[in-house]
PDB file of C-alpha atoms in Angstrom:
ATOM      1  CA  MET C   7     -41.736 137.506 -45.409  1.00 51.00           C
ATOM      2  CA  ALA C   8     -44.699 135.171 -44.032  1.00 54.00           C
ATOM      3  CA  THR C   9     -43.967 132.442 -42.402  1.00 53.00           C
ATOM      4  CA  THR C  10     -45.197 128.474 -43.587  1.00 57.00           C
ATOM      5  CA  VAL C  11     -46.502 126.166 -41.173  1.00 53.00           C
ATOM      6  CA  THR C  12     -47.569 122.323 -42.008  1.00 54.00           C
ATOM      7  CA  PHE C  13     -50.522 120.602 -40.212  1.00 51.00           C
ATOM      8  CA  ARG C  14     -50.255 117.543 -39.055  1.00 51.00           C
ATOM      9  CA  GLU C  15     -53.054 115.432 -38.244  1.00 53.00           C
ATOM     10  CA  SER C  16     -53.341 114.067 -34.446  1.00 50.00           C
ATOM     11  CA  PRO C  17     -53.614 111.248 -33.027  1.00 52.00           C
ATOM     12  CA  SER C  18     -57.128 112.478 -31.138  1.00 53.00           C
ATOM     13  CA  GLY C  19     -58.751 113.895 -34.900  1.00 52.00           C
ATOM     14  CA  THR C  20     -57.366 117.482 -34.064  1.00 52.00           C
ATOM     15  CA  VAL C  21     -55.177 119.579 -35.789  1.00 51.00           C
ATOM     16  CA  THR C  22     -50.919 120.175 -34.953  1.00 52.00           C
ATOM     17  CA  ALA C  23     -49.357 122.944 -36.343  1.00 53.00           C
ATOM     18  CA  VAL C  24     -45.550 122.370 -36.630  1.00 50.00           C
ATOM     19  CA  PRO C  25     -43.079 124.797 -37.703  1.00 54.00           C
ATOM     20  CA  PRO C  26     -40.551 124.213 -40.396  1.00 53.00           C
ATOM     21  CA  ASN C  27     -37.609 124.238 -38.066  1.00 54.00           C
ATOM     22  CA  ALA C  28     -39.287 121.252 -35.058  1.00 53.00           C
ATOM     23  CA  VAL C  29     -36.794 118.767 -35.456  1.00 51.00           C
ATOM     24  CA  PRO C  30     -37.424 115.110 -32.710  1.00 52.00           C
ATOM     25  CA  LYS C  31     -35.864 116.232 -29.392  1.00 51.00           C
ATOM     26  CA  SER C  32     -33.919 112.685 -29.985  1.00 50.00           C
ATOM     27  CA  ARG C  33     -31.646 114.301 -32.975  1.00 49.00           C
ATOM     28  CA  HIS C  34     -30.142 116.369 -30.725  1.00 49.00           C
ATOM     29  CA  GLU C  35     -29.980 114.788 -27.286  1.00 52.00           C
ATOM     30  CA  ALA C  36     -27.275 113.559 -25.777  1.00 52.00           C
ATOM     31  CA  PRO C  37     -27.190 109.877 -24.712  1.00 55.00           C
ATOM     32  CA  VAL C  38     -28.462 108.925 -21.568  1.00 54.00           C
ATOM     33  CA  ARG C  39     -25.616 107.578 -19.571  1.00 56.00           C
ATOM     34  CA  PRO C  40     -25.771 106.131 -16.788  1.00 54.00           C
ATOM     35  CA  SER C  41     -25.735 107.619 -12.889  1.00 55.00           C
ATOM     36  CA  SER C  42     -22.255 106.552 -10.881  1.00 54.00           C
ATOM     37  CA  ALA C  43     -24.668 104.790  -8.330  1.00 53.00           C
ATOM     38  CA  ASP C  44     -25.912 102.592 -11.059  1.00 52.00           C
ATOM     39  CA  ARG C  45     -22.597 101.396 -11.811  1.00 51.00           C
ATOM     40  CA  ASP C  46     -21.445 100.921  -8.559  1.00 51.00           C
ATOM     41  CA  ALA C  47     -24.545  98.883  -8.559  1.00 50.00           C
ATOM     42  CA  GLY C  48     -23.747  96.877 -11.572  1.00 50.00           C
ATOM     43  CA  GLN C  49     -26.832  97.677 -13.021  1.00 50.00           C
ATOM     44  CA  ILE C  50     -26.981  99.611 -16.607  1.00 47.00           C
ATOM     45  CA  GLY C  51     -30.740 100.537 -16.515  1.00 49.00           C
ATOM     46  CA  ASP C  52     -32.795  97.519 -15.238  1.00 52.00           C
ATOM     47  CA  VAL C  53     -30.187  95.367 -17.170  1.00 49.00           C
ATOM     48  CA  ASP C  54     -28.139  92.973 -13.945  1.00 51.00           C
ATOM     49  CA  GLN C  55     -24.620  92.926 -15.718  1.00 49.00           C
ATOM     50  CA  GLY C  56     -24.146  90.336 -13.170  1.00 47.00           C
ATOM     51  CA  SER C  57     -26.696  87.673 -15.420  1.00 53.00           C
ATOM     52  CA  LEU C  58     -24.530  88.858 -18.230  1.00 52.00           C
ATOM     53  CA  LEU C  59     -21.274  87.007 -16.794  1.00 52.00           C
ATOM     54  CA  PRO C  60     -21.513  82.980 -17.050  1.00 52.00           C
ATOM     55  CA  ALA C  61     -21.417  80.977 -13.782  1.00 54.00           C
ATOM     56  CA  THR C  62     -17.732  80.444 -11.950  1.00 50.00           C
ATOM     57  CA  PRO C  63     -17.743  75.928 -13.011  1.00 50.00           C
ATOM     58  CA  SER C  64     -17.863  74.353  -9.904  1.00 50.00           C
ATOM     59  CA  PRO C  65     -15.508  71.952  -9.232  1.00 49.00           C
ATOM     60  CA  ARG C  66     -17.709  68.409  -8.754  1.00 55.00           C
ATOM     61  CA  GLY C  67     -19.559  69.442 -12.041  1.00 70.00           C
ATOM     62  CA  ALA C  68     -15.897  69.841 -14.378  1.00 74.00           C
ATOM     63  CA  PHE C  69     -14.625  66.484 -12.293  1.00 73.00           C
ATOM     64  CA  ARG C  70     -17.727  64.797 -13.046  1.00 74.00           C
ATOM     65  CA  ARG C  71     -17.707  66.432 -16.840  1.00 75.00           C
ATOM     66  CA  ARG C  72     -13.901  64.796 -17.054  1.00 76.00           C
ATOM     67  CA  TYR C  73     -13.904  61.303 -15.681  1.00 81.00           C
ATOM     68  CA  GLY C  74     -17.572  61.191 -14.049  1.00 79.00           C
ATOM     69  CA  VAL C  75     -20.435  58.809 -16.016  1.00 81.00           C
ATOM     70  CA  VAL C  76     -22.219  59.220 -19.044  1.00 80.00           C
ATOM     71  CA  TYR C  77     -25.200  56.665 -18.720  1.00 82.00           C
ATOM     72  CA  ASP C  78     -26.624  56.497 -22.978  1.00 80.00           C
ATOM     73  CA  THR C  79     -30.400  55.627 -21.690  1.00 80.00           C
ATOM     74  CA  GLN C  80     -31.424  55.498 -26.270  1.00 81.00           C
ATOM     75  CA  GLY C  81     -31.177  51.728 -27.805  1.00 78.00           C
ATOM     76  CA  PRO C  82     -32.297  48.126 -26.588  1.00 83.00           C
ATOM     77  CA  ARG C  83     -30.275  48.668 -23.552  1.00 81.00           C
ATOM     78  CA  VAL C  84     -32.113  46.361 -21.307  1.00 83.00           C
ATOM     79  CA  ARG C  85     -32.410  43.415 -24.107  1.00 88.00           C
ATOM     80  CA  MET C  86     -28.571  44.161 -24.651  1.00 89.00           C
ATOM     81  CA  ALA C  87     -27.812  43.746 -20.778  1.00 87.00           C
ATOM     82  CA  VAL C  88     -29.789  40.057 -21.396  1.00 90.00           C
ATOM     83  CA  VAL C  89     -27.672  38.699 -24.227  1.00 91.00           C
ATOM     84  CA  TRP C  90     -24.882  39.996 -22.359  1.00 90.00           C
ATOM     85  CA  VAL C  91     -26.084  38.086 -19.384  1.00 90.00           C
ATOM     86  CA  VAL C  92     -26.546  34.932 -21.530  1.00 91.00           C
ATOM     87  CA  ALA C  93     -23.432  34.772 -23.690  1.00 91.00           C
ATOM     88  CA  VAL C  94     -21.204  34.970 -19.864  1.00 90.00           C
ATOM     89  CA  VAL C  95     -24.206  31.863 -18.839  1.00 89.00           C
ATOM     90  CA  ALA C  96     -23.315  30.437 -21.867  1.00 88.00           C
ATOM     91  CA  SER C  97     -19.243  30.310 -21.236  1.00 87.00           C
ATOM     92  CA  LEU C  98     -18.983  29.127 -18.530  1.00 86.00           C
ATOM     93  CA  ALA C  99     -21.880  26.016 -19.187  1.00 83.00           C
ATOM     94  CA  ILE C 100     -19.513  24.127 -20.004  1.00 78.00           C
ATOM     95  CA  ALA C 101     -16.493  22.847 -18.394  1.00 76.00           C
ATOM     96  CA  PRO C 102     -14.137  21.679 -21.484  1.00 75.00           C
ATOM     97  CA  LEU C 103     -14.448  25.017 -22.972  1.00 74.00           C
ATOM     98  CA  ARG C 104     -14.951  27.084 -19.771  1.00 78.00           C
ATOM     99  CA  PRO C 105     -11.658  29.346 -20.038  1.00 82.00           C
ATOM    100  CA  TYR C 106     -11.483  29.661 -23.598  1.00 88.00           C
ATOM    101  CA  GLY C 107     -14.924  30.756 -24.456  1.00 89.00           C
ATOM    102  CA  LEU C 108     -14.745  33.153 -21.600  1.00 90.00           C
ATOM    103  CA  ALA C 109     -11.561  34.462 -23.259  1.00 93.00           C
ATOM    104  CA  THR C 110     -12.725  34.266 -26.407  1.00 92.00           C
ATOM    105  CA  LEU C 111     -15.618  36.806 -25.635  1.00 93.00           C
ATOM    106  CA  TYR C 112     -13.556  39.121 -23.660  1.00 94.00           C
ATOM    107  CA  ALA C 113     -11.073  39.176 -26.270  1.00 95.00           C
ATOM    108  CA  VAL C 114     -14.075  40.795 -28.449  1.00 94.00           C
ATOM    109  CA  VAL C 115     -15.060  42.756 -26.508  1.00 94.00           C
ATOM    110  CA  ALA C 116     -11.874  44.700 -24.924  1.00 95.00           C
ATOM    111  CA  GLY C 117     -10.808  44.955 -28.721  1.00 94.00           C
ATOM    112  CA  ALA C 118     -13.372  46.200 -29.836  1.00 94.00           C
ATOM    113  CA  ALA C 119     -12.961  49.213 -26.663  1.00 94.00           C
ATOM    114  CA  ALA C 120      -8.725  50.367 -27.144  1.00 93.00           C
ATOM    115  CA  MET C 121     -10.328  50.804 -30.713  1.00 93.00           C
ATOM    116  CA  GLN C 122     -13.168  52.811 -29.122  1.00 92.00           C
ATOM    117  CA  VAL C 123     -10.288  54.593 -27.414  1.00 91.00           C
ATOM    118  CA  VAL C 124      -8.274  55.311 -29.985  1.00 90.00           C
ATOM    119  CA  ASP C 125     -11.263  56.732 -32.198  1.00 89.00           C
ATOM    120  CA  ALA C 126     -11.603  58.931 -29.359  1.00 88.00           C
ATOM    121  CA  TRP C 127      -8.417  60.379 -29.449  1.00 85.00           C
ATOM    122  CA  HIS C 128      -7.914  61.236 -33.263  1.00 80.00           C
ATOM    123  CA  HIS C 129      -9.875  63.967 -33.719  1.00 76.00           C
ATOM    124  CA  VAL C 130      -6.903  65.684 -31.275  1.00 73.00           C
ATOM    125  CA  ARG C 131      -3.787  63.676 -31.212  1.00 69.00           C
ATOM    126  CA  THR C 132      -3.093  60.818 -33.862  1.00 67.00           C
ATOM    127  CA  GLY C 133      -0.468  58.766 -32.471  1.00 69.00           C
ATOM    128  CA  GLY C 134      -1.965  54.978 -31.639  1.00 76.00           C
ATOM    129  CA  ASP C 135      -2.252  53.076 -33.885  1.00 83.00           C
ATOM    130  CA  ARG C 136      -6.394  51.542 -33.879  1.00 87.00           C
ATOM    131  CA  TRP C 137      -5.712  47.977 -35.475  1.00 92.00           C
ATOM    132  CA  VAL C 138      -2.068  46.961 -33.121  1.00 92.00           C
ATOM    133  CA  ALA C 139      -4.362  48.200 -29.705  1.00 92.00           C
ATOM    134  CA  ALA C 140      -7.631  46.247 -31.405  1.00 93.00           C
ATOM    135  CA  LEU C 141      -5.428  43.094 -31.776  1.00 95.00           C
ATOM    136  CA  GLY C 142      -3.285  43.141 -28.925  1.00 94.00           C
ATOM    137  CA  ALA C 143      -5.743  43.317 -26.446  1.00 95.00           C
ATOM    138  CA  SER C 144      -7.529  40.875 -28.417  1.00 95.00           C
ATOM    139  CA  SER C 145      -5.121  38.585 -27.416  1.00 96.00           C
ATOM    140  CA  LEU C 146      -4.534  39.005 -24.388  1.00 95.00           C
ATOM    141  CA  PRO C 147      -8.409  37.243 -23.077  1.00 95.00           C
ATOM    142  CA  VAL C 148      -6.241  34.815 -25.721  1.00 94.00           C
ATOM    143  CA  LEU C 149      -2.731  33.874 -24.116  1.00 95.00           C
ATOM    144  CA  ALA C 150      -3.961  34.481 -20.304  1.00 94.00           C
ATOM    145  CA  THR C 151      -5.548  30.661 -21.239  1.00 92.00           C
ATOM    146  CA  GLN C 152      -1.483  29.248 -21.397  1.00 92.00           C
ATOM    147  CA  GLY C 153      -0.985  31.092 -18.169  1.00 90.00           C
ATOM    148  CA  ALA C 154       1.120  34.161 -16.725  1.00 92.00           C
ATOM    149  CA  ARG C 155       3.915  33.929 -19.021  1.00 94.00           C
ATOM    150  CA  PRO C 156       2.519  33.562 -22.285  1.00 94.00           C
ATOM    151  CA  LEU C 157       0.440  36.518 -21.104  1.00 94.00           C
ATOM    152  CA  GLY C 158       4.047  38.465 -20.663  1.00 94.00           C
ATOM    153  CA  ALA C 159       5.405  37.928 -23.162  1.00 95.00           C
ATOM    154  CA  GLY C 160       2.146  39.271 -25.042  1.00 95.00           C
ATOM    155  CA  LEU C 161       2.733  42.734 -23.581  1.00 94.00           C
ATOM    156  CA  LEU C 162       6.678  42.585 -24.968  1.00 95.00           C
ATOM    157  CA  VAL C 163       5.239  42.038 -28.396  1.00 95.00           C
ATOM    158  CA  LEU C 164       2.853  45.032 -27.412  1.00 94.00           C
ATOM    159  CA  VAL C 165       5.495  47.556 -26.770  1.00 94.00           C
ATOM    160  CA  VAL C 166       7.144  46.002 -29.435  1.00 94.00           C
ATOM    161  CA  ALA C 167       4.757  45.613 -32.059  1.00 93.00           C
ATOM    162  CA  ALA C 168       3.135  49.251 -30.672  1.00 92.00           C
ATOM    163  CA  LEU C 169       7.178  51.012 -31.132  1.00 91.00           C
ATOM    164  CA  ILE C 170       7.539  49.676 -34.885  1.00 91.00           C
ATOM    165  CA  MET C 171       4.042  51.297 -36.169  1.00 88.00           C
ATOM    166  CA  ALA C 172       5.393  54.794 -34.679  1.00 86.00           C
ATOM    167  CA  SER C 173       8.014  54.480 -35.670  1.00 85.00           C
ATOM    168  CA  ARG C 174       6.282  53.595 -38.952  1.00 84.00           C
ATOM    169  CA  ARG C 175       3.851  57.005 -38.755  1.00 75.00           C
ATOM    170  CA  ALA C 176       6.161  59.661 -37.076  1.00 69.00           C
ATOM    171  CA  VAL C 177       3.299  61.616 -36.079  1.00 69.00           C
ATOM    172  CA  PRO C 178       4.668  65.620 -36.096  1.00 69.00           C
ATOM    173  CA  ASP C 179       3.200  66.796 -32.933  1.00 72.00           C
ATOM    174  CA  MET C 180       3.884  63.377 -30.654  1.00 76.00           C
ATOM    175  CA  SER C 181       7.386  61.673 -29.466  1.00 81.00           C
ATOM    176  CA  LEU C 182       7.962  58.037 -30.494  1.00 81.00           C
ATOM    177  CA  LEU C 183       7.387  56.716 -27.203  1.00 85.00           C
ATOM    178  CA  ALA C 184       4.355  59.484 -26.389  1.00 83.00           C
ATOM    179  CA  SER C 185       2.540  57.646 -28.837  1.00 85.00           C
ATOM    180  CA  ALA C 186       3.438  53.788 -28.868  1.00 88.00           C
ATOM    181  CA  GLY C 187       2.215  54.520 -25.159  1.00 88.00           C
ATOM    182  CA  HIS C 188      -0.917  55.746 -26.209  1.00 88.00           C
ATOM    183  CA  THR C 189      -1.746  51.987 -28.259  1.00 91.00           C
ATOM    184  CA  VAL C 190      -0.229  49.776 -24.944  1.00 93.00           C
ATOM    185  CA  LEU C 191      -2.311  52.326 -22.367  1.00 92.00           C
ATOM    186  CA  SER C 192      -5.307  50.907 -24.526  1.00 92.00           C
ATOM    187  CA  ALA C 193      -4.478  47.661 -25.534  1.00 93.00           C
ATOM    188  CA  GLY C 194      -2.740  46.917 -22.167  1.00 93.00           C
ATOM    189  CA  LEU C 195      -5.238  47.997 -19.770  1.00 93.00           C
ATOM    190  CA  CYS C 196      -9.133  46.666 -21.974  1.00 94.00           C
ATOM    191  CA  GLY C 197      -6.599  43.973 -22.664  1.00 94.00           C
ATOM    192  CA  GLY C 198      -5.210  42.940 -19.136  1.00 94.00           C
ATOM    193  CA  ALA C 199      -8.509  43.515 -17.086  1.00 93.00           C
ATOM    194  CA  ALA C 200      -9.818  40.726 -19.774  1.00 94.00           C
ATOM    195  CA  ALA C 201      -6.728  38.901 -18.983  1.00 94.00           C
ATOM    196  CA  SER C 202      -7.000  38.880 -15.502  1.00 93.00           C
ATOM    197  CA  LEU C 203     -10.776  37.634 -15.248  1.00 92.00           C
ATOM    198  CA  VAL C 204      -9.582  34.788 -17.303  1.00 92.00           C
ATOM    199  CA  LEU C 205      -6.491  33.862 -15.462  1.00 92.00           C
ATOM    200  CA  LEU C 206      -9.028  34.101 -11.880  1.00 90.00           C
ATOM    201  CA  ALA C 207     -11.258  31.764 -13.887  1.00 87.00           C
ATOM    202  CA  ASP C 208      -8.637  28.936 -14.384  1.00 83.00           C
ATOM    203  CA  TYR C 209      -7.270  29.654 -10.952  1.00 86.00           C
ATOM    204  CA  GLU C 210     -10.406  29.288  -8.742  1.00 88.00           C
ATOM    205  CA  ILE C 211     -13.635  29.259 -11.426  1.00 88.00           C
ATOM    206  CA  GLY C 212     -15.903  29.839  -7.538  1.00 90.00           C
ATOM    207  CA  ALA C 213     -14.062  33.522  -7.106  1.00 91.00           C
ATOM    208  CA  VAL C 214     -15.489  33.902 -11.207  1.00 92.00           C
ATOM    209  CA  ILE C 215     -18.972  33.373 -10.656  1.00 92.00           C
ATOM    210  CA  ILE C 216     -19.272  35.681  -7.359  1.00 94.00           C
ATOM    211  CA  LEU C 217     -17.566  38.374  -9.018  1.00 93.00           C
ATOM    212  CA  LEU C 218     -19.337  38.401 -12.240  1.00 93.00           C
ATOM    213  CA  VAL C 219     -22.051  38.039 -10.487  1.00 94.00           C
ATOM    214  CA  TYR C 220     -20.754  41.159  -8.993  1.00 95.00           C
ATOM    215  CA  LEU C 221     -20.734  42.586 -11.600  1.00 94.00           C
ATOM    216  CA  MET C 222     -23.418  42.989 -13.298  1.00 93.00           C
ATOM    217  CA  VAL C 223     -25.930  43.362 -10.450  1.00 94.00           C
ATOM    218  CA  TYR C 224     -23.588  46.700  -9.931  1.00 95.00           C
ATOM    219  CA  ASP C 225     -23.858  47.768 -13.175  1.00 92.00           C
ATOM    220  CA  ALA C 226     -27.561  46.800 -13.362  1.00 92.00           C
ATOM    221  CA  SER C 227     -28.578  48.800 -10.588  1.00 92.00           C
ATOM    222  CA  ASP C 228     -26.238  52.030 -11.812  1.00 92.00           C
ATOM    223  CA  TYR C 229     -27.658  52.232 -14.715  1.00 91.00           C
ATOM    224  CA  VAL C 230     -31.534  52.264 -13.061  1.00 90.00           C
ATOM    225  CA  VAL C 231     -30.758  54.787 -10.336  1.00 91.00           C
ATOM    226  CA  GLY C 232     -27.823  56.808 -12.069  1.00 89.00           C
ATOM    227  CA  SER C 233     -30.022  57.187 -15.234  1.00 86.00           C
ATOM    228  CA  GLY C 234     -31.886  59.688 -13.207  1.00 85.00           C
ATOM    229  CA  ALA C 235     -29.925  61.189 -10.770  1.00 84.00           C
ATOM    230  CA  THR C 236     -29.580  64.548 -11.300  1.00 82.00           C
ATOM    231  CA  ASN C 237     -25.827  63.519  -9.233  1.00 82.00           C
ATOM    232  CA  GLY C 238     -22.432  61.453  -9.859  1.00 82.00           C
ATOM    233  CA  ILE C 239     -23.126  59.730  -6.419  1.00 87.00           C
ATOM    234  CA  GLU C 240     -26.494  57.809  -6.551  1.00 90.00           C
ATOM    235  CA  GLY C 241     -26.255  55.890  -9.241  1.00 90.00           C
ATOM    236  CA  PRO C 242     -22.626  54.026  -8.234  1.00 91.00           C
ATOM    237  CA  LEU C 243     -24.276  53.639  -3.902  1.00 93.00           C
ATOM    238  CA  ALA C 244     -27.250  51.626  -5.074  1.00 94.00           C
ATOM    239  CA  GLY C 245     -24.189  49.504  -6.998  1.00 93.00           C
ATOM    240  CA  GLY C 246     -22.885  49.181  -3.839  1.00 94.00           C
ATOM    241  CA  LEU C 247     -25.765  48.109  -1.859  1.00 95.00           C
ATOM    242  CA  PHE C 248     -26.888  45.499  -4.107  1.00 95.00           C
ATOM    243  CA  ILE C 249     -23.602  44.267  -3.830  1.00 95.00           C
ATOM    244  CA  GLY C 250     -23.457  43.856  -0.537  1.00 94.00           C
ATOM    245  CA  ALA C 251     -28.156  42.606  -0.388  1.00 94.00           C
ATOM    246  CA  ALA C 252     -26.146  39.519  -2.622  1.00 94.00           C
ATOM    247  CA  THR C 253     -23.110  39.564  -0.459  1.00 94.00           C
ATOM    248  CA  LEU C 254     -25.706  38.687   2.288  1.00 93.00           C
ATOM    249  CA  LEU C 255     -27.325  35.722  -0.222  1.00 92.00           C
ATOM    250  CA  LEU C 256     -23.834  34.503  -0.859  1.00 92.00           C
ATOM    251  CA  ALA C 257     -22.593  34.605   2.279  1.00 91.00           C
ATOM    252  CA  GLU C 258     -25.205  32.743   3.604  1.00 89.00           C
ATOM    253  CA  LEU C 259     -25.047  29.740   1.439  1.00 88.00           C
ATOM    254  CA  GLU C 260     -21.501  29.634   2.090  1.00 87.00           C
ATOM    255  CA  VAL C 261     -20.413  29.457  -1.779  1.00 86.00           C
ATOM    256  CA  PRO C 262     -16.644  28.694  -2.319  1.00 88.00           C
ATOM    257  CA  PRO C 263     -14.255  29.244  -2.512  1.00 88.00           C
ATOM    258  CA  PHE C 264     -15.572  31.899   0.632  1.00 88.00           C
ATOM    259  CA  ARG C 265     -16.531  30.660   3.626  1.00 84.00           C
ATOM    260  CA  GLY C 266     -17.785  33.494   6.510  1.00 79.00           C
ATOM    261  CA  ALA C 267     -16.247  36.559   6.834  1.00 83.00           C
ATOM    262  CA  GLU C 268     -13.880  35.911   3.635  1.00 87.00           C
ATOM    263  CA  ILE C 269     -17.045  37.077   1.171  1.00 92.00           C
ATOM    264  CA  TRP C 270     -17.832  40.477   2.385  1.00 93.00           C
ATOM    265  CA  ASN C 271     -13.900  41.086   2.069  1.00 93.00           C
ATOM    266  CA  PHE C 272     -14.328  40.758  -1.202  1.00 93.00           C
ATOM    267  CA  ALA C 273     -17.202  42.638  -1.584  1.00 94.00           C
ATOM    268  CA  VAL C 274     -16.005  45.300  -1.114  1.00 95.00           C
ATOM    269  CA  LEU C 275     -13.289  44.966  -3.098  1.00 94.00           C
ATOM    270  CA  ALA C 276     -15.954  44.567  -5.638  1.00 94.00           C
ATOM    271  CA  ALA C 277     -18.049  47.784  -4.599  1.00 94.00           C
ATOM    272  CA  VAL C 278     -14.592  49.821  -4.163  1.00 94.00           C
ATOM    273  CA  ALA C 279     -12.840  48.528  -7.525  1.00 93.00           C
ATOM    274  CA  CYS C 280     -16.017  49.209  -9.652  1.00 92.00           C
ATOM    275  CA  PRO C 281     -16.695  52.628  -9.349  1.00 91.00           C
ATOM    276  CA  MET C 282     -12.813  53.175  -9.873  1.00 93.00           C
ATOM    277  CA  GLY C 283     -13.055  50.897 -13.141  1.00 91.00           C
ATOM    278  CA  GLN C 284     -15.594  53.523 -14.481  1.00 90.00           C
ATOM    279  CA  VAL C 285     -13.520  57.122 -13.743  1.00 90.00           C
ATOM    280  CA  ILE C 286      -9.999  55.414 -14.967  1.00 91.00           C
ATOM    281  CA  ALA C 287     -12.614  54.601 -19.045  1.00 90.00           C
ATOM    282  CA  SER C 288     -13.583  57.903 -18.215  1.00 89.00           C
ATOM    283  CA  ALA C 289     -10.096  59.500 -17.923  1.00 89.00           C
ATOM    284  CA  MET C 290      -8.633  57.041 -21.050  1.00 89.00           C
ATOM    285  CA  LEU C 291     -11.302  59.442 -23.111  1.00 88.00           C
ATOM    286  CA  PRO C 292     -10.237  63.321 -24.633  1.00 86.00           C
ATOM    287  CA  ARG C 293     -14.297  63.686 -22.748  1.00 84.00           C
ATOM    288  CA  ALA C 294     -16.450  61.571 -20.586  1.00 83.00           C
ATOM    289  CA  ASP C 295     -18.973  62.266 -22.287  1.00 82.00           C
ATOM    290  CA  VAL C 296     -17.436  60.475 -25.801  1.00 85.00           C
ATOM    291  CA  PRO C 297     -19.422  57.371 -27.023  1.00 83.00           C
ATOM    292  CA  ALA C 298     -17.607  54.102 -26.696  1.00 85.00           C
ATOM    293  CA  PRO C 299     -19.567  51.421 -25.344  1.00 84.00           C
ATOM    294  CA  ALA C 300     -17.767  48.637 -25.344  1.00 85.00           C
ATOM    295  CA  LEU C 301     -15.082  49.970 -22.272  1.00 86.00           C
ATOM    296  CA  ARG C 302     -18.092  51.119 -20.958  1.00 77.00           C
TER     297      ARG C 302
END
């Protein structure tokens, strides 16, 4: 019996005979296994197994992602800052309306900040009441215009209102105290910070003006430097240095109520409290990058 032979054309143009029982080697050859030396070296072929594993997160990077400051560079930030400065100066310009104008301005911002904190947590837990938090935070600076006792009474009313609303909502995954505590925390911190500024304005207007100057120069320096930095230190450091530069001028002018080295104690306190306030604001949110412009 004659053997049948087929032909195929090779790339060079010559004809090559292929036996009928010829099978490509790839169908019968066993897969190539990596040698023990390759396995010990952590490589298979040309691929490094180490490059396939995720990098170990840095503790410093994890801290910044949770408690750091995220600089939002989108939008008219400079114009908004100028509008804010004008609004603060206008609230302090007229002496008879001074505490009430400042209280009204900060009451609006405190209420918006408390509402943003509660809303930021709603995708994680729904315990906080956004309207109780907003109204409570807004009422504290207004009550501070009447003194410390009305402010303390307002805090007690806030706690009672938060407990009542938490009992009516009955969130299954949170206890009554935890749900009410979330509302009180959001309103108390935001409204309390604004109320303390109003109380200080009632006691000593010069200290409030100096404190507002420190806050504004810190925020401006921190934003300009920190938004372009690759770490979370340069921004607060620039803000602290600008506070020191402003203190040199204020100490030379002997702006009341401080005399001599007293203003430097106030400056050091402001330089420490400003970045700590940023960390606390991030801690109030589920993540540092959650949008909360009024809180910031």
